[in-house]
Amino acid sequence: MVDITITVNGTGHSLSVPDNTLLSDLLRENLRLTGTHIGCDTSQCGSCTVELNGRAVKSCTVLAAQANNGSITTIEGLGTPNDLHPVQAAFRDNHALQCGFCTPGMIMTAIEMIKDATEPLSADQIRAGLEGNYCRCTGYQNIVKAVLAAQTQLRSV
Amino acid sequence: MTTKTGIGASVLRKEDARFITGTGAYTDDLSLPGQVYCVFVRSPHARAIIKSIDTTDAESSGGVIAIFTGEDLRSDGIGDLPCGWLVKSKDGSDMLAPSHPAIATTHVNYVGDIYAMVIAETIEEAKNAAELVEADFEVLTPVVDVATATTADQIHENVPNNQCYDWELGDSAAADGAFANAVHVTSLDIVNNRLIPNAIEPRAALGNHDAASGSYTLYTTSQNPHLERLILAAFVNVAPEAKLHVISPDVGGGFGSKIFVYAEETAVIWATAKVGRPIKWRAERIESFQADAHGRDHVTRAELALSGDGEFLGLRVKTIANMGAYLSTFASSVPTYLYGTLLSGQYKTPAIHVEVKSVFTNTAPVDAYRGAGRPEATYVVERLVETAARELGVDPAELRRKNFIQPSDFPYATPVALTYDTGDYEASLERALSLAKYSEFAKRRNESEANGRKRGIGFSCYIEACGLAPSQVALSLGAGVGLFESAEVRVDVTGSVTVMTGTHSHGQGHETTFAQVVSDKLGIPFENVTVVHGDTSKSDYGLGTYGSRSLVVGGSAIATATDKVIAKAKKIAAHMLNSTEEQVSFDDGIFKIPDSNESLSFGEVAFSAYVPGDFPIEELEPGLSEKAFYDPANFTYPAGTHICEVEVDPGTGTTEIVSFVAVDDFGTVINPMIVEGQVHGGITQGIGQAMLEHGVYDADGQLLTGSYMDYTMPRADDVPDFIVDTTVTPCTHNPLGAKGCGEAGAIGATAAVMNAITNALDVKELAMPATAETVWRAITGD
Amino acid sequence: MIPATREEVWVALRSPEILQECIDGCEEMTALDTNEYEALVRVKLGPVRAKFRSIIRMLNVVAPESYTLAVNARGGNAGFGIGQAHVSLMPSESGTTLSYEVTGTVSGKLAQLGSRLFLSVANKMTASFFNKFCARWDNTRSA
């Protein structure tokens, strides 16, 4: 067992978990934050993407112990239905989701992409930036549109 | 008042609020107190005899609660997993269906076939114990190649030649006559590559048994919870139907693969009573690859007979379809009634004959995957037509135009059993040509050539039979269930409305589209309509979502039930207004009578229905809630034109889709935003089949594409922005005029892409997927 | 190249203790018969980590020249591995030259996730075995 102290969505947690516990399992099973999804177990699909210490990571291939003393933001920590994060709102406004399963990971990836960009991203750059996230429903076009729209809003702030 | 949210408006989706905030509830997100975990032990061999299974070490492993084998299910009276569609061979005999136990007892027949289930306190403990289950296998030579399966070793005791059926449709003599008179014959050998559906949410099940009542609750990733319940109750004998409650909560994509009743949820719900604890199982991705039903996998020889001036005279098609190791729930219908019946395409081909042999192999079961049979039919027809145009040196658009069924020809009875009700194929083609700037293609091609690149353009004028299905037709063709749909429109006391549907939304946006239909018809705010689906205890028996049926059949049921609500409300309004129901008019949420300024809102009437102070109760029942079961009179026939333009780098074989235009006729569109999204997703899966995806087994029956490292699906930078538009000829036989849009993209796109690539390379045939390597080899002749 | 006679090498290659010592991840090695051994070996093949209960048979034995090592490894839920190594010993001036050739296939989860890696892992394990085996002679001599 390993003792872990982490901050998730602004709330501190101290817990003791088996050494091999994955961050995704800690979030989903220990903290019951089930918005972070497991699609492939091998970090190919990106559904489990969360923000760890300011970086988007695939939580299915991060050990919980690696996140010790870290700060994590999951989809649940972004906004509420009445006070959405601009990327969440852009996904809804541009019909950038269908079944919704990949959406939390897509949104977390998009947020980092926009945050990291020094210049406004082109549609092609956004497509390249979304390469680590599979969506089987949308064909990506509306996701690209949503990221473009969210970027415009976030950069103007 | 309904213009912004009614029929035809791009209303933002109700369901999105929970999905974008991470508060959706998919099966694996749910937990029950005291739940334990299940791991399935799967065959590493494609074909083997199970000589013995030793669970001794596994049982003493930490945390293990129980280990079950196929014998445990069998001795408890658990039946085989059935196939719900009986196809007959051309000699009139019934198809041959092998025994399909949820957990194998004597033989394993594909890699991933389950031979034991391990239940333990934690998932880790279940996995550890699964490693200790020792089976002694006698490995047999597997049957892998579909084309030679009929002459290979016999897999199942009761299936000689590994042949499920040898089916035909159409007039063989008429087709032969057409070929005898042909001036030109175009023929193609086509392999429709095996696909693995890969919804991003893996399948999952959470079962619970309440010993006091003897009832079971199963949460599972199903596109049709009522059918799941029916099959588990009536065929598999898990529990009486009344004691089995099935819930499909939020489901993360299906594309057909979650229609079927699988071994895993069967074993889970059965075992939950055995161990007296709730059991959870969630597939790892490798299990999705190994054991979700795969799609397509046809080998076809097709020939088109033409007259001297390019008129289609006849079509002959011979297909061998792979069923995999066992018959999945609807497997038999896919390469027959969903395939052969579509070979007329959009054309007046007078004579068509199709033969389909379905065979068993030691691979995962194959069943419906987005489009199911219709993509395969479209691929055959549209590759043939395009190839014929090239061979005859005529414009492929012109050859199609010449042979289109014309608007004046409807209703049009094809030689392969369907009657198309309406359409305007030329309208879609012309619009697509214009959006694709077809007239300037030659110029673009010259520019590409000047830059050392090869450019090609390809068409696909697809048609599909959707809105599954008219029950009488389906039942007469061998379906085991009717294919109507149920709806209940329940008006609340305050005038808000709850709609129960037997369809299931797993990305399609029913909660929005159906609410638009009801709010538009009742003239009430969109926000006041709530759609409930996916729970067998809440909605009436319905058939679920697949075959682009939800709006067409389920929406029609909702529209019909809503009409019944209006009719009842008129009676109430007539009573309240001291008039007769014939006198009462209802428009935009207001009840009126002629020559009077008195009127009632829908809310006032609803309230009165539940507060019936002075109702003449002999004539007027209280309450305002109506049901409908809608059974369509015919299939619907969405159709359209897809045009794909590609540019190929001859040095590497890398192919870029530079333009993709889709013009579809879905009849009346309720929510254009949602429809466009469905088209985008469908096209992307169609492109995936054409250029990236291929489920591959080696000669030993080992699945080589068992992870996202080896099975390639389109990522964001593999596809372009699509240009999407619609033309409209409303369906003539349902109350909404809608035709269905879920599968069109996947049905039309694949042929358009391959026609474009073969055009760019100037080759007749090219195997799918047309990866960079395949294209490069075609260019270099390597 | 091993600084020992062919006969010495031949005997060593058939000693369970020496085999266990030289096989990476080998936890147990028991001689079942003259030409048959049972071994428990832990292997990591890409994303799959498995413990294999293996039956190792020596076939086509031409003492002390050559034999074929047939390995049938059962990895439980991870799948099966079947491998063959053809080993030959040639006397040379300073000792014995040992050469070998490896072929094999995997099944089940191993094939789905690790087939691309299998031959390289099999080659690596075999190379490691013979390196350790050879190094053993050097150590023996220097000791």
Short mmCIF file of C-alpha atoms in Angstrom, two decimals, chain B residues 40-42 44-45 111 130-131 134-135 286 290 702-704 706-707 709-710, chain C residues 47 53 74-80 105-109 111-113 115-116:
data_model
loop_
_atom_site.label_atom_id
_atom_site.label_comp_id
_atom_site.label_asym_id
_atom_site.label_seq_id
_atom_site.Cartn_x
_atom_site.Cartn_y
_atom_site.Cartn_z
CA PHE B 40 -13.76 -14.24 -18.15
CA VAL B 41 -11.18 -16.84 -19.07
CA ARG B 42 -10.90 -16.95 -22.84
CA PRO B 44 -6.09 -18.70 -26.67
CA HIS B 45 -6.79 -21.18 -29.47
CA VAL B 111 -9.75 -16.90 -29.85
CA ALA B 130 -8.11 -16.30 -13.89
CA GLU B 131 -4.39 -16.84 -14.54
CA GLU B 134 -5.81 -24.53 -16.14
CA ALA B 135 -7.45 -25.98 -19.21
CA ILE B 286 -8.67 -6.54 -26.04
CA GLN B 290 -11.77 -10.53 -29.53
CA GLN B 702 -4.96 -15.68 -34.04
CA LEU B 703 -6.37 -12.16 -34.14
CA LEU B 704 -3.48 -9.95 -35.18
CA GLY B 706 -6.27 -6.96 -31.14
CA SER B 707 -5.50 -3.44 -29.94
CA MET B 709 -1.86 -0.29 -31.87
CA ASP B 710 -2.76 -2.67 -34.69
CA PRO C 47 2.07 -4.95 -22.40
CA ARG C 53 4.50 -23.11 -17.11
CA ARG C 74 1.28 -22.17 -21.12
CA GLY C 75 0.65 -18.68 -19.87
CA GLY C 76 -2.86 -19.22 -18.55
CA ASN C 77 -5.15 -16.34 -19.49
CA ALA C 78 -2.32 -14.63 -21.38
CA GLY C 79 -2.10 -17.36 -24.00
CA PHE C 80 0.31 -19.95 -25.28
CA THR C 105 4.45 -18.63 -32.50
CA VAL C 106 2.20 -17.25 -29.81
CA SER C 107 -1.54 -17.41 -29.27
CA GLY C 108 -4.29 -15.72 -27.28
CA LYS C 109 -3.74 -12.35 -25.65
CA ALA C 111 -0.77 -12.81 -30.08
CA GLN C 112 -3.21 -9.90 -29.97
CA LEU C 113 -0.94 -7.58 -28.07
CA SER C 115 2.86 -10.85 -31.71
CA ARG C 116 4.94 -8.09 -33.22
#
